[in-house]
mmCIF file of C-alpha atoms in Angstrom:
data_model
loop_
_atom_site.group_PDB
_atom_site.id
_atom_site.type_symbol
_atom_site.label_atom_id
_atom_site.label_comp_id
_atom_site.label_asym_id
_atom_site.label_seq_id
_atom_site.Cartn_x
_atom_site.Cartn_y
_atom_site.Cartn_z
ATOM 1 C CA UNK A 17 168.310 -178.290 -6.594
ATOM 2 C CA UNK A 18 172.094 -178.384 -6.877
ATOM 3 C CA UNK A 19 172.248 -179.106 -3.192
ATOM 4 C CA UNK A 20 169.610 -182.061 -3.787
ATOM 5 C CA UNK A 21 166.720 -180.096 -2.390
ATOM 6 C CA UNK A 22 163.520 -178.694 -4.242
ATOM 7 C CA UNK A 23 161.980 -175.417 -4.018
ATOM 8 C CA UNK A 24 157.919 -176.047 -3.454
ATOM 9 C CA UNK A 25 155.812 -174.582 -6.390
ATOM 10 C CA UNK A 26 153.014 -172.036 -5.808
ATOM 11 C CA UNK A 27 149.665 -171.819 -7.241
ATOM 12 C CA UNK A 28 148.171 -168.956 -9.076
ATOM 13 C CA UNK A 29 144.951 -168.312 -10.137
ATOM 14 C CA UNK A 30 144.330 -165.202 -11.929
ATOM 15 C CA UNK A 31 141.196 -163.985 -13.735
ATOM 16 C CA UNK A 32 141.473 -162.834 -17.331
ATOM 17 C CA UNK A 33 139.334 -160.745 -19.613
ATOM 18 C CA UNK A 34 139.803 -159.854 -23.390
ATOM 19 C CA UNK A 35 139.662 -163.652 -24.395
ATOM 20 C CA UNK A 36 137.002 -163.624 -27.883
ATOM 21 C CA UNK A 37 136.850 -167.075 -28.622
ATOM 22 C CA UNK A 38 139.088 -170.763 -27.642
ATOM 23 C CA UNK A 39 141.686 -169.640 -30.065
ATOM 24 C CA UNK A 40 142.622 -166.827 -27.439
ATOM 25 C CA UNK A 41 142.756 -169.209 -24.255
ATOM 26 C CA UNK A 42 145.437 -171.496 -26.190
ATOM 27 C CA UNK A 43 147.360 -168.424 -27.101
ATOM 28 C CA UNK A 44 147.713 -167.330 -23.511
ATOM 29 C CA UNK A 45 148.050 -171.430 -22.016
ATOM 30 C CA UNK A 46 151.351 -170.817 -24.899
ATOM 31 C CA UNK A 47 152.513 -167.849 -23.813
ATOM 32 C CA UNK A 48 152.915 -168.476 -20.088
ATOM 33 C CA UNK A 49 154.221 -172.393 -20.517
ATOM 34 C CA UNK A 50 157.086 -170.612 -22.256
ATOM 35 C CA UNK A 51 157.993 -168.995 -19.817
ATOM 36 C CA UNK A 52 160.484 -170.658 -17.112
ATOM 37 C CA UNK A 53 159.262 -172.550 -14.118
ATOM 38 C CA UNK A 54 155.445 -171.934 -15.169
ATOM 39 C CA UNK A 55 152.700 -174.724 -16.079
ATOM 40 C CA UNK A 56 148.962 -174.149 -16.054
ATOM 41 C CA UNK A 57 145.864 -174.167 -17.970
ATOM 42 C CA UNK A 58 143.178 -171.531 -19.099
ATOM 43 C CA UNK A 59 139.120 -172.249 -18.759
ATOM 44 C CA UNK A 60 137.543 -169.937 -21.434
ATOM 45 C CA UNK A 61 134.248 -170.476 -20.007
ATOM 46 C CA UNK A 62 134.928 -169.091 -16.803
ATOM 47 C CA UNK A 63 137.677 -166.357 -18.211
ATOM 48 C CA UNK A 64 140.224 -168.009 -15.419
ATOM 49 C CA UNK A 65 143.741 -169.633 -15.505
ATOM 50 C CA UNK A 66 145.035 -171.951 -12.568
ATOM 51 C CA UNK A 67 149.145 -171.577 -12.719
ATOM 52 C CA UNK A 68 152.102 -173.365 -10.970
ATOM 53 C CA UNK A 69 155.148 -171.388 -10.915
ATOM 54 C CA UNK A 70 158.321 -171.706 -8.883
ATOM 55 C CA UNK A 71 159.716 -168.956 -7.188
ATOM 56 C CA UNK A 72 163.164 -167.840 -7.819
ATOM 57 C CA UNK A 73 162.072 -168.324 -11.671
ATOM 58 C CA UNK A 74 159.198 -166.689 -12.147
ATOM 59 C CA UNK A 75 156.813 -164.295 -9.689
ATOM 60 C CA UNK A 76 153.058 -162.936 -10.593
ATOM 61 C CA UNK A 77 154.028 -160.125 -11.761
ATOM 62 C CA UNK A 78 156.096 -161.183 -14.988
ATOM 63 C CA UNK A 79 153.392 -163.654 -15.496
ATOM 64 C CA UNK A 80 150.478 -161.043 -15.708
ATOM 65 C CA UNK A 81 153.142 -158.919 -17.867
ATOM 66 C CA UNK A 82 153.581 -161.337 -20.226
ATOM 67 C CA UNK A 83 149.944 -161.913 -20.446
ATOM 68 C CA UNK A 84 149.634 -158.261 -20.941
ATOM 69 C CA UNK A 85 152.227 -158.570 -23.851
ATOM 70 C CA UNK A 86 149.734 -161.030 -25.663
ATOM 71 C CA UNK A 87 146.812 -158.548 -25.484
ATOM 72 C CA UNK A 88 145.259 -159.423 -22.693
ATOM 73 C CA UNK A 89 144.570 -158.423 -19.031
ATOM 74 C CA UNK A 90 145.085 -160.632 -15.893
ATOM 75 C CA UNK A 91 144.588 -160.014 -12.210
ATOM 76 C CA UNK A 92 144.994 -162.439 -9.296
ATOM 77 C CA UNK A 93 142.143 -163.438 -8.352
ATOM 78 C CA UNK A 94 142.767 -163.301 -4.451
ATOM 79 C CA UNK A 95 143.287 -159.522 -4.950
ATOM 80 C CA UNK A 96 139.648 -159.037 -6.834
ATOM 81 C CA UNK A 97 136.531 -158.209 -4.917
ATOM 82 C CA UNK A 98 133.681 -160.919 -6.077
ATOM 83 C CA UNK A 99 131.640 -157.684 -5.757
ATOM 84 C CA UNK A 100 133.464 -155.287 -7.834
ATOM 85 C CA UNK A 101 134.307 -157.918 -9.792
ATOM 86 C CA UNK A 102 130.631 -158.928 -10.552
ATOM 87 C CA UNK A 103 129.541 -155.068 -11.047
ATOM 88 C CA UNK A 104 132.244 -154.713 -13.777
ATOM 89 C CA UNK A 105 131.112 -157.605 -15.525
ATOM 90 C CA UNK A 106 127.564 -156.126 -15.361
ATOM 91 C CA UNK A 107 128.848 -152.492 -16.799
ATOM 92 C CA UNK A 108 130.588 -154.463 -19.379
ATOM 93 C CA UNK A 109 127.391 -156.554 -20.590
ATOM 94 C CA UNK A 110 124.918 -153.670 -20.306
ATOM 95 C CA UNK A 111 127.853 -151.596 -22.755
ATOM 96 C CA UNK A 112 127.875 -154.180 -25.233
ATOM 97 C CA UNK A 113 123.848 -154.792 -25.217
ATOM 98 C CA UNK A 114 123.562 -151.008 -25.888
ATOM 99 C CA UNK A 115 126.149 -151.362 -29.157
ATOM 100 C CA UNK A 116 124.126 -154.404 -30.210
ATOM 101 C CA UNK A 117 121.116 -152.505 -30.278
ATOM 102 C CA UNK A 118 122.473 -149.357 -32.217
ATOM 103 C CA UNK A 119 123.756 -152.126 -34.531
ATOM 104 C CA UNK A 120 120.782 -154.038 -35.193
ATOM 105 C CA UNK A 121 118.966 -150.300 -35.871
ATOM 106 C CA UNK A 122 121.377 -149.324 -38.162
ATOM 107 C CA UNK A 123 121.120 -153.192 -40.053
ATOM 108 C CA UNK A 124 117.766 -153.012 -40.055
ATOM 109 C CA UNK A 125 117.202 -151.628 -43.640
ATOM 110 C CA UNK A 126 119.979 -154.437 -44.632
ATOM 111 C CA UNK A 127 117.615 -156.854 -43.594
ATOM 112 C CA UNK A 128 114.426 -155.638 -45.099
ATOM 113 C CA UNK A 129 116.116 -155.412 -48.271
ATOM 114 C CA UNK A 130 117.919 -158.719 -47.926
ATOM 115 C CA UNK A 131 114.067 -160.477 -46.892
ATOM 116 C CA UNK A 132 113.070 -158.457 -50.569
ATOM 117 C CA UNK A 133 115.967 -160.721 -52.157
ATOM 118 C CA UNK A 134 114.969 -163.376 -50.582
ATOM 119 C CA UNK A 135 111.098 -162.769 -51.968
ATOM 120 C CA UNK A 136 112.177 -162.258 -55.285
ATOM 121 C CA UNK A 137 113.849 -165.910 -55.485
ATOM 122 C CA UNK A 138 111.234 -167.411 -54.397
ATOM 123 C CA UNK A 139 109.189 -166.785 -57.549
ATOM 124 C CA UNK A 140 111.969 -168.259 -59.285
ATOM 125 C CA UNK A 141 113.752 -164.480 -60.166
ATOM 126 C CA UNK A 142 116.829 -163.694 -57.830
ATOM 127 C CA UNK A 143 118.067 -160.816 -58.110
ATOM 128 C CA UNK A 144 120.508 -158.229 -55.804
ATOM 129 C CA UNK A 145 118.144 -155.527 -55.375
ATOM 130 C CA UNK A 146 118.671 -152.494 -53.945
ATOM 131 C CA UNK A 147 116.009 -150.832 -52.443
ATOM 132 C CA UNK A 148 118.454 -148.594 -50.579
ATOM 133 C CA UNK A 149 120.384 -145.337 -52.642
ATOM 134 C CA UNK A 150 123.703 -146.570 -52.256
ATOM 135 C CA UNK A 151 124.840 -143.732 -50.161
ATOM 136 C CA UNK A 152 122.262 -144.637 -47.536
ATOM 137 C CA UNK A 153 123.890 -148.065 -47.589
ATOM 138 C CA UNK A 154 127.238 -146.405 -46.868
ATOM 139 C CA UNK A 155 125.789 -143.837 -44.336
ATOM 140 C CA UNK A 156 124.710 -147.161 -42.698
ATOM 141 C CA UNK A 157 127.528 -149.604 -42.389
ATOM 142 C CA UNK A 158 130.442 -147.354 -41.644
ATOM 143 C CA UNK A 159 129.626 -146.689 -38.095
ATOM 144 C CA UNK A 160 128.744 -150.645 -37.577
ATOM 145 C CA UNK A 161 131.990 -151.455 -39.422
ATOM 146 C CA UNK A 162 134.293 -148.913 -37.682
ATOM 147 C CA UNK A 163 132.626 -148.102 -34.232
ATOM 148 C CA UNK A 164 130.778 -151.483 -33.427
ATOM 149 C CA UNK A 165 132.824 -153.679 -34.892
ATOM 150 C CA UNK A 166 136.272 -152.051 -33.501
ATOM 151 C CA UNK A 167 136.077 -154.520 -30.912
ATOM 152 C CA UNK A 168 137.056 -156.973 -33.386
ATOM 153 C CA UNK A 169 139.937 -155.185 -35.526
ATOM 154 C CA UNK A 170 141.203 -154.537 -31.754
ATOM 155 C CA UNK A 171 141.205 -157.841 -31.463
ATOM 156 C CA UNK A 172 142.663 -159.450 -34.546
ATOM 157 C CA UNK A 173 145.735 -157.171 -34.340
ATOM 158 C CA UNK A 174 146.561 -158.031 -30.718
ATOM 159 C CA UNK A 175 145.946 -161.449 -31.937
ATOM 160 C CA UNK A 176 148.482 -161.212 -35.258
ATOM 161 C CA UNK A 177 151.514 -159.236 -32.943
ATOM 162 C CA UNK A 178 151.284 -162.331 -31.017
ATOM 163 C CA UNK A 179 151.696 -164.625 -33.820
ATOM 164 C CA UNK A 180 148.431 -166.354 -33.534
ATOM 165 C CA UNK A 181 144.849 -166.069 -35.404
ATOM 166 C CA UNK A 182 141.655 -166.513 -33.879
ATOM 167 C CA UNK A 183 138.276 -165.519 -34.724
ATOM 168 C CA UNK A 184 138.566 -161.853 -34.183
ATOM 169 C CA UNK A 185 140.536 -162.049 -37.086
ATOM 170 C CA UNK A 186 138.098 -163.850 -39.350
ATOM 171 C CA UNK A 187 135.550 -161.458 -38.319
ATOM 172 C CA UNK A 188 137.874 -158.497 -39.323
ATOM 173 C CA UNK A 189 139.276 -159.931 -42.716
ATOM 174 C CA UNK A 190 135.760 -161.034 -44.113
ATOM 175 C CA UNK A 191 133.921 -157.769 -43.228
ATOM 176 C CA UNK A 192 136.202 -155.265 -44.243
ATOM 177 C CA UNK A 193 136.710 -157.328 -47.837
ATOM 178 C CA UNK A 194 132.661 -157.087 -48.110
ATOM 179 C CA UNK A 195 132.911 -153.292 -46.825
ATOM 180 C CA UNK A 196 135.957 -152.108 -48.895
ATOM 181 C CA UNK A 197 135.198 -153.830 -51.698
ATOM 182 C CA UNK A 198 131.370 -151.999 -51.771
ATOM 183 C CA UNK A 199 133.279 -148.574 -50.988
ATOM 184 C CA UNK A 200 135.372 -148.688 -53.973
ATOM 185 C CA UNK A 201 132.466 -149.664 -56.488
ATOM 186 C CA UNK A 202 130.553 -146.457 -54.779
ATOM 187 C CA UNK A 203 133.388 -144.323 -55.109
ATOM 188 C CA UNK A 204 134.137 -145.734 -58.441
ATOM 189 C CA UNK A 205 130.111 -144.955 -59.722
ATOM 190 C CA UNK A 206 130.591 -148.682 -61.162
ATOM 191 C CA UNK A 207 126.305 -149.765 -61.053
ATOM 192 C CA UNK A 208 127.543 -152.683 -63.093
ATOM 193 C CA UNK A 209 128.598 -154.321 -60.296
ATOM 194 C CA UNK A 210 126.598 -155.375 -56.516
ATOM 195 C CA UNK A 211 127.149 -154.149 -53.284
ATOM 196 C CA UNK A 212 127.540 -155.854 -50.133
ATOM 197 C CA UNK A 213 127.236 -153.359 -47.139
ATOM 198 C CA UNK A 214 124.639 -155.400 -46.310
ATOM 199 C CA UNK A 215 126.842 -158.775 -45.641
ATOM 200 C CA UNK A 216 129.383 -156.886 -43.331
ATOM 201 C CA UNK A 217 126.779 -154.792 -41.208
ATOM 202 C CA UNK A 218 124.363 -157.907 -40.369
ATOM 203 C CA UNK A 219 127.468 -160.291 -39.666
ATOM 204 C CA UNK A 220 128.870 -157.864 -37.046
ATOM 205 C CA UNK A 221 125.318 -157.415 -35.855
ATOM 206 C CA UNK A 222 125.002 -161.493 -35.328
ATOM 207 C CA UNK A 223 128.482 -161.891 -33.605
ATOM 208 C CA UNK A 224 127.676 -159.046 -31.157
ATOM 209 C CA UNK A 225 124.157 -161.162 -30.588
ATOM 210 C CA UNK A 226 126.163 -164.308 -30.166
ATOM 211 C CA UNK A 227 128.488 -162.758 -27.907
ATOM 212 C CA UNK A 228 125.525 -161.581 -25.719
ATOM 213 C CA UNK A 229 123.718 -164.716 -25.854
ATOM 214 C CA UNK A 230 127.751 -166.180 -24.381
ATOM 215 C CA UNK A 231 127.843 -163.580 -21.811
ATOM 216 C CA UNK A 232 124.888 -163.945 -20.563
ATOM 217 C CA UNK A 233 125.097 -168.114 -20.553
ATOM 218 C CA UNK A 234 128.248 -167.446 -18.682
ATOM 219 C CA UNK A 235 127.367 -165.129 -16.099
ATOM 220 C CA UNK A 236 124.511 -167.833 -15.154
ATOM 221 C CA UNK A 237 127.256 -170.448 -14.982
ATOM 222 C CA UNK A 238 129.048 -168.413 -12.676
ATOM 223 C CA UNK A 239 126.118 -167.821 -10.369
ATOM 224 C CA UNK A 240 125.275 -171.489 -9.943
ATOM 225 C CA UNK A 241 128.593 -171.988 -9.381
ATOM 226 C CA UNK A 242 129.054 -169.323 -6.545
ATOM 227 C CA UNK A 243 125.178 -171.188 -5.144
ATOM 228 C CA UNK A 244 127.344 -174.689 -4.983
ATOM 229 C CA UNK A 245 130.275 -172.988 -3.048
ATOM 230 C CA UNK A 246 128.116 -171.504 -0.527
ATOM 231 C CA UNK A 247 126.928 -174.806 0.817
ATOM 232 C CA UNK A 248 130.041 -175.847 1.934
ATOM 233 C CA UNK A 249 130.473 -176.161 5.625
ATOM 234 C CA UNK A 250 132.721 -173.007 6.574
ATOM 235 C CA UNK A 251 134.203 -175.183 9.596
ATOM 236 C CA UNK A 252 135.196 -178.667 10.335
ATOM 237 C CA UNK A 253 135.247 -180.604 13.283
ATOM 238 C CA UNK A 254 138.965 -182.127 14.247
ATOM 239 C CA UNK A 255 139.702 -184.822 17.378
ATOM 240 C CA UNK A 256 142.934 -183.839 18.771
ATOM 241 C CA UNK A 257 144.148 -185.444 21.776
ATOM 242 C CA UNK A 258 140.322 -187.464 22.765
ATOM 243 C CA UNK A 259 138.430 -183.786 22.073
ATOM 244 C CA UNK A 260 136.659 -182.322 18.980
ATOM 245 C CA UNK A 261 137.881 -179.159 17.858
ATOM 246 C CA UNK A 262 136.027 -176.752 15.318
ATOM 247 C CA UNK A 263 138.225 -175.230 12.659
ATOM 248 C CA UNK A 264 137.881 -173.304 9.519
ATOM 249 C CA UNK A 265 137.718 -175.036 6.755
ATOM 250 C CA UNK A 266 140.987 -173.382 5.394
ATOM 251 C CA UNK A 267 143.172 -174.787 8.059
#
């Protein structure tokens, strides 16, 4: 540039995973316009970023490691098989359906008891009934708050190192105040006061259903998409010199 010549910028496009909600596609659009030479923009919808970067000042490599360095994982997208890439995606949904399941079993009893609640102020006398011993309650919600919901504490702390918030974190904070806050009036015998195992168990369960129901809307999206791109012409038909030439589409 000195010299009064320009270097030509490349494009990247890498595919990301690890994104929960908008909050997390800003966070990463930040993190890599810091960083010199690089410009781009993140689609959430399609877990993808589009980059320009100029080489000299910045390569793929520190790119993807400072993506890393946010919490999240990024591969070029011209290294990924569409197969591989699709049966991962598949693994990944049929994993999470099987953890929504095991949660909705285990919230199950929350729900019955909450649908009592509900009863009971309809006829004009609301009360927080417990139909469940409170240890069963506990037995209950740990392994939805703890195992099933890890996802989200995961998350929220890769989320707070990199200085930002997003919904992973809202998750975390409001279920572990309902959870903790029901563990100490168990350990503390206190039956003056409620419990609300019930609150953080059937909010993790409905995130991990909304998350499905996202997924799935997604994967569909992506699908249709790949349909459009297959009706493109694969060649095109130049004139060069008075004859027609057939190229790929490509060149």
């Amino acid at each position: 540039r000195k010299a009064g010549f320009d270097v030509a910028p490349q494009v990247l496009d890498l595919g990301l995973s690890g994104m929960s909600c908008a909050a997390c596609a800003a966070r990463i659009e930040k993190v890599v316009n810091r960083l010199p030479g690089v410009e781009g923009s993140v689609n959430f919808a399609a877990e993808t970023a589009r980059l320009r970067y100029t080489p000299g000042l910045a390569d793929p490599a520190t790119i993807v490691a400072a993506i890393a360095r946010a919490g999240f994982t990024a591969t070029p997208v011209a290294g990924r098989d569409r197969e591989a890439e699709r049966a991962r995606k598949l693994a990944a949904f049929r994993a999470e359906l099987r953890l929504f399941w095991i949660s909705a079993a285990l919230s199950l009893p929350f729900v019955v008891q909450m649908a009592g609640m509900l009863g009971t102020g309809l006829h004009g006398t609301a009360h927080h009934d417990e139909w469940l011993p409170r240890w069963v309650q506990l037995l209950l919600a740990t392994p939805v708050q703890f195992w099933i919901g890890r996802r989200f504490y995961k998350g929220a702390w890769s989320s707070l190192l990199g200085g930002g918030a997003n919904m992973d974190v809202l998750i975390a904070l409001g279920t572990s105040v309902a959870y903790f806050f029901s563990l100490a009036v168990v350990l503390l015998g206190r039956h003056d006061l409620h419990v609300y195992f019930e609150a953080s168990a059937s909010i993790i369960t409905l995130v991990l259903l909304g998350k499905l129901l996202e997924a799935r809307a997604r994967a569909r999206t992506s699908v249709a998409i790949e349909a459009l791109l297959r009706l493109q012409p694969p060649t095109a038909w130049i004139e060069r010199d008075g004859q027609l030439v057939e190229l790929p589409v490509a060149q």
